[in-house]
Amino acid sequence: MAKSEKKATGKRYKICVVGAGHVGLVASACFAELGHKVVCVDNNKQKINRINKGRMPFYEPGIDELVKKNIGKNLNFSSSFAGSIARSEVIFIAVGTPPKSDGSADLSSIENVAATIARNINSYKLIVGKSTVPVQTGQKIKETIKRYEKKKVTFDVASNPEFLREGKAIYDFFYPDRIVIGIESKRAEKILKEIYRKIKAPLIVTDINTAELIKHASNSFLATKISFINAVARICDLAGADVKKVSLAMGKDKRIGKEFLDAGVGYGGFCFPKDVEAFIYISQKLGYSFDLLRQVKKINDIQKATFVERVKEYLWILKRKRIAILGLSFKPDTDDMRFAPSIDIINFFLKEGAMLNLCDPQSNLEAKKIFKTGRQVKYFRNPYRACEGCDCICLVTEWKEFKDLDLKKIKRSMKYPLIADGRNMFDKDKAIKLGFEYIGVGR
Ligand code: UDX
C-alpha cells in the first residue's frame, strides 16, 4: 500500500461530502482511506441505495475496492442532509455545475447546498468548495449561508479545487501535482492542512478567488494545448508533415512539456468543454473578452467535422455505407459519454445516412441512452465483429483493447479496408503495408 494511503495518526476529521458524483464519491472514499470519518450525502436516494449495496454509479478503476474496504467503518453514504451536516466539522461541496445554454455554469445546486447548510448549521463548520466554479462563488456561498442561517454560528468558507482525471482519479487524489487551498482564516488553513497532511505534494495557499481561478485557468490552458496541436495537425495535413513527430520534438522542450500534445478528434468530457465556456463567460462578465479561448473552442468543434469530412473524401457517398466506430467514451478507462467527441461524429454520420456499428469496452450502455439500437445503429462488445463487412473503421477513443487488434484479421472481414485513426493510435506504415487506406490526424 502507498504511503499516502496509510491510516492517519493525527486528528481524524468528521467530514461530510455533498454529492456522490465522480469528484464527491472519489474524494469521500479517499478521505476515508486517509483515516477521516466520512459521510457522503446525495439527494438521489436510488444512487445512495445502490452504492450501499456495492454498486458504483460510474466506472472508475479502483473505486469499488476502496469503497468496499471503508464502507460501514470510516465511510457511510446517506441521503439525509440535516443529520450529516450537523454531525460534521468540515463540509466539502462536490455537486455538479453543469453548463447553461449561454455557456455559464449552473450554480443552482451549489446555492441549494449552501441554503441547506444554513438551515442545519449548529456549531463551527468549515465549508469547502470542491466543485469547479467561477471565481467569486465562495463569496456567494458565504452570503447565502448568512442569508438563510437559522442560528448565528461562526463558520469559514474555503476553496479546494479538485484536479483529478477520470480513469486515474484515485491515483490523482493520493499523488497530486499540487494541492490548492483558498482560505480566509488561519483556522480554515490549519484544518485543510491537517486533512491532507498524509499527502506529499506542494501545497499552495491562496485567497478563495485565486483558488477558484486556478482551476478554470488550469483546465482552459490544457484545452488550449490540445487545440493548438490540433490546429498544427491541420497544417500538417495540408503541408504533408507528421504531427506526431512535431509534438514529440516540441514536447522535449521542458518549457512546453510532452503532456496534452496528442492531436486527435478533439477534447471532450464533463470538464474541458464546460470549463472553457464558463471561463469565457465569467471573463466577459468581469470585463475581459477571452478571444483566445473562443478560438480554442472553435478549433475543437471543427476538429470533429473535419474528421468526418476526410472519411467522406474517401467513401464519397456515406448513405448506406457501414462504418465501425471504435471507442465511444470521451477517453479510455471511463464509461463517461458526456460531451464525448464520438457523439458529434456519430451524429454527422447518421445525418448522412451511414450505418454504424458502435463498439466500446465500457460505455455501450451509456451510449445506448443517446443512440438507440435501430436500423442505422448496432452495438458490439467484440471489435472484430464490429468491423465485419464495414467500409471504414473510425478509431475515436484510444482504448488499449483496440491498440493490439489483429489488423490482418480485420482487413479480411471488411468490405473496404479504410482506417480513419482519430487518435493516431495505429501504426500507419504497418496498416498501409497490410493494404489499408489510412487517414490519420495530421499525418
Ligand atoms: C480533466 C483534467 O485533466 C483534470 O485535471 C480536471 O480535474 C478535470 O478535467 P478529464 O476530463 O478526466 O480531466 O480528462 P483528461 O484526461 O484531461 O482528458 C480530457 C480530454 O482531452 C479527453 O477527451 C482526451 O481525449 C483529450 N485529450 C487529452 C486530447 O485530445 N489530447 C491530449 O493530448 C490529451
XYZ file of C-alpha atoms and ligand atoms in Angstrom:
477
model
C 0.000 0.000 0.000
C 1.191 3.505 -0.835
C 2.492 5.673 1.982
C -0.224 8.251 1.486
C -2.944 5.628 1.834
C -1.908 4.570 5.340
C -4.311 5.381 8.139
C -3.925 8.829 9.594
C -2.397 9.039 13.031
C -3.281 12.674 13.819
C -6.705 14.242 14.129
C -9.452 12.437 12.284
C -11.940 14.935 10.956
C -15.656 14.349 10.658
C -16.181 15.172 7.019
C -19.405 15.463 5.074
C -19.034 15.354 1.293
C -22.090 16.642 -0.542
C -22.506 14.958 -3.924
C -21.787 11.345 -4.876
C -20.640 12.106 -8.424
C -17.164 11.486 -9.768
C -15.463 14.099 -7.598
C -17.578 13.574 -4.464
C -17.516 9.791 -4.387
C -13.805 9.524 -5.118
C -12.958 12.225 -2.545
C -15.181 10.514 0.072
C -13.507 7.131 -0.380
C -10.034 8.688 -0.370
C -10.654 10.866 2.722
C -11.906 7.717 4.485
C -8.792 5.830 3.368
C -6.704 8.631 4.885
C -8.404 7.857 8.202
C -11.070 10.562 8.393
C -14.668 9.794 9.284
C -16.670 10.491 6.174
C -20.330 10.661 5.267
C -21.133 11.200 1.609
C -24.620 12.616 1.016
C -26.612 12.867 -2.173
C -30.286 13.686 -2.714
C -30.585 10.860 -5.238
C -31.809 8.104 -2.895
C -31.598 5.425 -5.570
C -27.937 6.235 -6.145
C -27.190 6.086 -2.410
C -29.039 2.752 -2.058
C -27.057 1.297 -4.939
C -23.732 2.477 -3.519
C -24.692 0.976 -0.156
C -25.218 -2.337 -1.988
C -21.746 -2.017 -3.541
C -22.861 -0.842 -6.996
C -20.950 2.251 -8.098
C -22.755 4.843 -10.253
C -19.888 5.011 -12.796
C -16.851 3.076 -13.932
C -13.615 4.223 -12.286
C -10.701 1.829 -11.780
C -10.236 1.014 -8.069
C -13.283 2.828 -6.673
C -15.303 -0.356 -5.961
C -12.484 -1.797 -3.869
C -11.815 1.423 -1.962
C -15.496 1.909 -1.098
C -15.875 -1.758 -0.138
C -12.853 -1.535 2.136
C -14.061 1.517 4.072
C -17.853 1.353 3.958
C -19.503 0.931 7.350
C -16.218 1.862 9.046
C -14.819 5.263 8.071
C -17.232 5.715 5.207
C -21.010 5.996 5.103
C -23.494 7.042 2.465
C -26.721 8.818 3.221
C -29.486 10.868 1.653
C -30.206 12.667 4.912
C -28.582 16.091 4.748
C -29.702 17.539 8.086
C -28.042 14.983 10.391
C -24.974 14.560 8.207
C -24.299 18.305 8.136
C -24.992 18.779 11.846
C -22.570 15.981 12.824
C -19.668 17.153 10.589
C -16.827 19.558 11.221
C -15.926 20.034 7.572
C -18.320 20.030 4.629
C -16.976 19.600 1.092
C -19.338 20.715 -1.648
C -18.879 18.440 -4.665
C -22.143 18.860 -6.560
C -22.411 19.347 -10.306
C -22.042 22.714 -12.013
C -23.371 21.855 -15.487
C -23.315 24.325 -18.359
C -26.327 26.510 -19.136
C -27.271 27.296 -22.725
C -25.387 30.629 -22.572
C -22.175 28.854 -21.511
C -22.265 29.996 -17.885
C -22.105 27.462 -15.058
C -25.404 26.487 -13.466
C -24.747 27.108 -9.782
C -28.244 26.301 -8.518
C -27.088 23.070 -6.819
C -24.322 24.993 -5.042
C -26.833 27.570 -3.793
C -29.157 24.798 -2.700
C -26.413 23.099 -0.670
C -25.397 26.439 0.903
C -29.017 27.086 1.926
C -29.305 23.548 3.365
C -26.117 24.079 5.349
C -27.553 27.379 6.642
C -30.681 25.612 7.885
C -28.711 22.895 9.675
C -25.610 24.638 10.958
C -25.318 24.070 14.703
C -21.627 24.636 15.511
C -18.452 25.869 13.776
C -18.133 24.390 10.288
C -15.590 24.758 7.557
C -17.400 24.750 4.219
C -15.127 23.911 1.313
C -15.952 24.271 -2.371
C -14.552 21.338 -4.366
C -16.725 21.627 -7.463
C -15.305 23.641 -10.355
C -16.909 27.062 -10.032
C -16.424 30.537 -11.473
C -14.303 32.944 -9.469
C -16.256 34.667 -6.655
C -18.551 31.678 -5.976
C -17.041 31.258 -2.473
C -18.247 34.761 -1.624
C -21.739 33.840 -2.822
C -21.731 30.678 -0.693
C -20.839 32.790 2.327
C -23.586 35.334 1.613
C -26.143 32.553 1.098
C -25.328 30.876 4.394
C -25.533 34.232 6.204
C -28.844 34.994 4.498
C -30.567 31.739 5.484
C -28.834 30.689 8.705
C -31.249 29.685 11.476
C -28.651 30.057 14.191
C -25.785 32.560 14.461
C -22.634 30.413 14.498
C -19.108 31.022 13.277
C -18.180 29.333 10.022
C -15.480 29.581 7.388
C -15.694 29.172 3.646
C -12.740 27.834 1.640
C -11.944 26.613 -1.847
C -10.080 23.396 -2.584
C -10.384 22.699 -6.312
C -10.110 19.123 -7.464
C -7.760 18.279 -10.338
C -8.441 14.556 -10.689
C -8.757 12.936 -14.074
C -11.425 10.354 -14.742
C -9.891 6.904 -15.046
C -6.949 7.923 -12.844
C -8.953 9.645 -10.140
C -7.737 7.643 -7.135
C -4.100 7.918 -8.145
C -4.539 11.660 -8.723
C -6.078 12.084 -5.270
C -3.172 10.417 -3.467
C -0.407 11.693 -5.742
C -1.484 15.141 -6.931
C 0.892 17.581 -8.641
C -0.280 20.174 -6.112
C -2.957 20.815 -3.514
C -4.579 24.244 -3.737
C -6.378 25.702 -0.750
C -8.059 29.083 -0.847
C -8.821 30.370 2.635
C -9.798 33.455 4.591
C -8.745 32.393 8.101
C -5.858 30.673 9.847
C -8.365 28.220 11.365
C -9.520 27.068 7.921
C -5.915 26.795 6.712
C -4.962 24.631 9.699
C -7.901 22.257 9.213
C -7.274 21.760 5.492
C -3.559 21.246 6.060
C -4.371 18.581 8.662
C -6.862 16.844 6.418
C -4.236 16.481 3.687
C -1.200 16.004 5.952
C -0.533 12.453 4.701
C -0.290 13.519 1.091
C 3.110 14.566 -0.110
C 2.538 17.341 -2.613
C 3.285 21.046 -2.936
C 0.617 22.967 -1.035
C -0.422 26.294 -2.477
C -2.293 28.543 -0.064
C -4.185 31.457 -1.592
C -7.284 33.562 -1.099
C -10.573 31.994 -2.219
C -10.930 33.897 -5.514
C -7.431 32.896 -6.601
C -8.011 29.213 -5.797
C -11.216 29.194 -7.832
C -9.468 30.876 -10.747
C -6.553 28.413 -10.661
C -8.930 25.604 -11.598
C -10.510 27.393 -14.562
C -7.123 28.633 -15.758
C -5.542 25.151 -15.500
C -8.270 23.333 -17.418
C -8.506 26.074 -20.027
C -4.741 26.008 -20.538
C -4.769 22.233 -21.077
C -7.632 22.599 -23.555
C -5.603 25.314 -25.293
C -2.656 22.965 -25.617
C -4.884 20.342 -27.257
C -6.485 22.823 -29.656
C -3.067 24.223 -30.507
C -1.713 20.832 -31.544
C -4.951 20.064 -33.383
C -4.528 23.283 -35.363
C -0.919 22.295 -36.096
C -2.250 18.889 -37.219
C -4.458 20.627 -39.787
C -1.406 22.417 -41.172
C 0.498 19.113 -41.213
C -2.309 17.593 -43.301
C -2.161 20.496 -45.722
C 1.629 20.534 -45.932
C 2.294 16.790 -45.826
C 4.084 16.789 -42.452
C 3.733 14.465 -39.440
C 2.159 15.991 -36.306
C 3.305 13.070 -34.120
C 6.916 13.998 -34.810
C 6.156 17.702 -34.395
C 4.622 17.126 -30.943
C 7.417 14.717 -29.962
C 10.035 17.348 -30.725
C 8.021 20.186 -29.184
C 7.417 18.164 -26.026
C 11.139 17.619 -25.474
C 11.402 21.324 -24.706
C 10.865 21.350 -20.942
C 9.113 24.699 -21.141
C 6.464 23.119 -23.375
C 6.293 19.582 -21.965
C 5.026 16.480 -23.747
C 1.666 16.105 -21.990
C -1.556 17.097 -23.768
C 0.107 17.433 -27.142
C -1.629 14.476 -28.787
C -3.607 15.550 -31.816
C -6.939 13.806 -32.255
C -10.646 14.299 -32.753
C -10.724 16.942 -30.003
C -11.212 17.104 -26.277
C -14.444 16.077 -24.557
C -15.709 15.060 -21.137
C -17.552 16.909 -18.449
C -14.704 19.288 -17.599
C -12.853 20.855 -20.521
C -15.824 21.827 -22.737
C -17.831 23.301 -19.870
C -14.900 24.899 -18.056
C -13.608 26.641 -21.190
C -17.110 28.015 -21.827
C -17.601 29.047 -18.216
C -14.207 30.774 -18.151
C -15.066 32.713 -21.323
C -18.386 33.691 -19.735
C -17.069 34.818 -16.360
C -14.170 36.707 -18.006
C -16.667 38.583 -20.177
C -18.816 39.325 -17.146
C -15.790 40.726 -15.348
C -14.937 42.903 -18.355
C -12.398 40.857 -20.373
C -13.112 39.258 -23.726
C -11.162 35.971 -23.704
C -10.967 35.592 -27.507
C -8.098 33.112 -27.306
C -10.414 30.652 -25.544
C -13.173 31.294 -28.084
C -10.767 30.050 -30.746
C -9.801 27.044 -28.584
C -13.455 26.022 -28.508
C -13.929 26.697 -32.235
C -10.894 24.613 -33.212
C -12.231 21.783 -31.044
C -15.653 21.889 -32.738
C -14.160 21.977 -36.246
C -11.853 19.044 -35.451
C -14.740 16.572 -35.316
C -16.388 17.838 -38.510
C -13.045 17.679 -40.337
C -12.567 14.052 -39.285
C -15.909 13.091 -40.854
C -15.162 15.172 -43.968
C -11.936 13.255 -44.512
C -13.792 9.937 -44.350
C -16.269 11.363 -46.851
C -13.435 12.273 -49.219
C -12.552 8.556 -49.371
C -16.025 6.984 -49.335
C -17.753 9.723 -51.342
C -21.400 8.921 -50.547
C -21.939 7.872 -46.927
C -25.548 6.780 -47.330
C -25.845 3.057 -46.538
C -22.063 2.725 -46.085
C -21.308 0.671 -42.977
C -18.851 2.285 -40.580
C -17.435 0.829 -37.349
C -16.921 3.375 -34.587
C -14.324 2.019 -32.173
C -14.470 3.875 -28.853
C -17.399 5.939 -27.624
C -16.412 7.306 -24.189
C -14.660 10.702 -24.213
C -11.379 8.968 -23.340
C -10.227 5.457 -22.330
C -10.783 3.920 -18.871
C -14.116 5.571 -18.269
C -17.702 4.880 -19.328
C -18.390 8.623 -19.392
C -20.108 9.774 -22.572
C -20.655 13.378 -21.503
C -19.551 15.718 -24.300
C -17.670 12.809 -25.903
C -16.350 13.682 -29.399
C -17.971 10.409 -30.559
C -21.431 11.979 -30.125
C -20.875 14.713 -32.716
C -19.051 12.313 -35.040
C -21.874 9.755 -34.849
C -24.478 12.475 -35.436
C -22.625 13.693 -38.542
C -22.532 10.141 -39.934
C -26.176 9.444 -39.084
C -27.262 12.626 -40.835
C -25.521 11.398 -43.976
C -27.410 8.095 -43.760
C -24.451 5.861 -42.803
C -25.000 2.545 -40.992
C -22.996 2.430 -37.773
C -21.503 -0.416 -35.758
C -20.708 1.100 -32.355
C -18.224 -0.599 -30.050
C -16.770 0.385 -26.672
C -15.304 -1.791 -23.893
C -17.219 0.100 -21.148
C -19.671 2.665 -22.402
C -22.066 0.808 -24.722
C -24.742 1.034 -22.020
C -24.268 4.786 -21.582
C -24.168 5.285 -25.352
C -27.462 3.401 -25.773
C -29.125 6.185 -23.762
C -28.117 8.616 -26.545
C -28.241 6.417 -29.668
C -30.878 3.693 -29.538
C -30.271 0.426 -31.361
C -32.124 0.581 -34.688
C -31.831 0.429 -38.448
C -28.752 2.684 -38.536
C -27.203 1.812 -35.170
C -25.930 -1.523 -33.875
C -23.809 -2.181 -30.780
C -20.924 -4.633 -30.396
C -18.744 -5.710 -27.490
C -16.355 -7.517 -29.789
C -14.373 -5.130 -32.059
C -13.732 -7.866 -34.655
C -17.469 -8.411 -35.034
C -17.993 -4.627 -35.191
C -15.630 -4.322 -38.167
C -17.106 -7.200 -40.204
C -18.486 -6.089 -43.562
C -17.585 -2.426 -42.945
C -16.451 0.171 -45.476
C -14.457 2.033 -42.852
C -13.229 1.802 -39.248
C -13.161 5.018 -37.249
C -10.987 4.853 -34.155
C -12.413 7.545 -31.890
C -11.202 6.545 -28.396
C -7.767 5.021 -27.880
C -8.693 2.098 -25.592
C -5.796 -0.328 -25.119
C -8.212 -3.102 -26.182
C -8.052 -1.619 -29.693
C -4.328 -0.988 -29.862
C -3.383 -4.634 -30.227
C -6.135 -5.632 -32.640
C -5.088 -8.068 -35.353
C -5.458 -5.723 -38.331
C -4.748 -8.529 -40.790
C -7.760 -10.453 -39.498
C -9.883 -7.298 -39.561
C -8.932 -6.458 -43.139
C -10.066 -9.886 -44.311
C -13.546 -9.317 -42.883
C -14.060 -5.753 -44.167
C -15.827 -4.733 -47.337
C -13.371 -1.893 -47.984
C -10.155 -1.543 -45.954
C -10.195 2.059 -44.742
C -8.996 3.140 -41.296
C -9.725 6.650 -40.009
C -7.490 6.833 -36.982
C -8.897 9.693 -34.910
C -6.237 9.272 -32.211
C -3.184 8.426 -34.337
C -3.061 5.160 -32.394
C -2.361 2.587 -35.084
C 0.999 2.022 -36.727
C 0.386 3.859 -40.007
C 3.138 2.136 -42.011
C 2.025 -1.298 -40.825
C -1.599 -0.586 -41.715
C -0.636 0.603 -45.206
C 1.612 -2.450 -45.668
C -1.364 -4.662 -44.837
C -3.287 -2.982 -47.632
C -5.351 -0.469 -45.670
C -6.046 3.061 -46.789
C -5.150 5.170 -43.785
C -6.470 8.539 -42.598
C -4.677 10.000 -39.590
C -4.976 13.342 -37.820
C -2.106 15.474 -39.122
C 0.000 12.666 -40.538
C -9.578 16.972 -16.873
C -8.285 17.453 -16.195
O -7.170 16.733 -16.736
C -8.385 17.281 -14.694
O -7.225 17.817 -14.079
C -9.632 18.008 -14.195
O -9.801 17.824 -12.815
C -10.856 17.507 -14.913
O -10.684 17.666 -16.324
P -10.630 14.602 -17.523
O -11.803 15.379 -18.048
O -10.868 13.395 -16.691
O -9.686 15.570 -16.648
O -9.792 14.138 -18.803
P -8.354 14.363 -19.435
O -7.546 13.153 -19.242
O -7.767 15.640 -19.009
O -8.757 14.465 -20.982
C -9.696 15.430 -21.444
C -9.926 15.315 -22.918
O -8.799 15.770 -23.653
C -10.199 13.893 -23.418
O -11.278 13.917 -24.337
C -8.909 13.495 -24.105
O -9.098 12.538 -25.124
C -8.456 14.819 -24.655
N -7.001 14.895 -24.904
C -6.125 14.827 -23.851
C -6.526 15.058 -26.211
O -7.296 15.127 -27.166
N -5.171 15.147 -26.393
C -4.273 15.097 -25.382
O -3.063 15.198 -25.635
C -4.764 14.916 -24.062
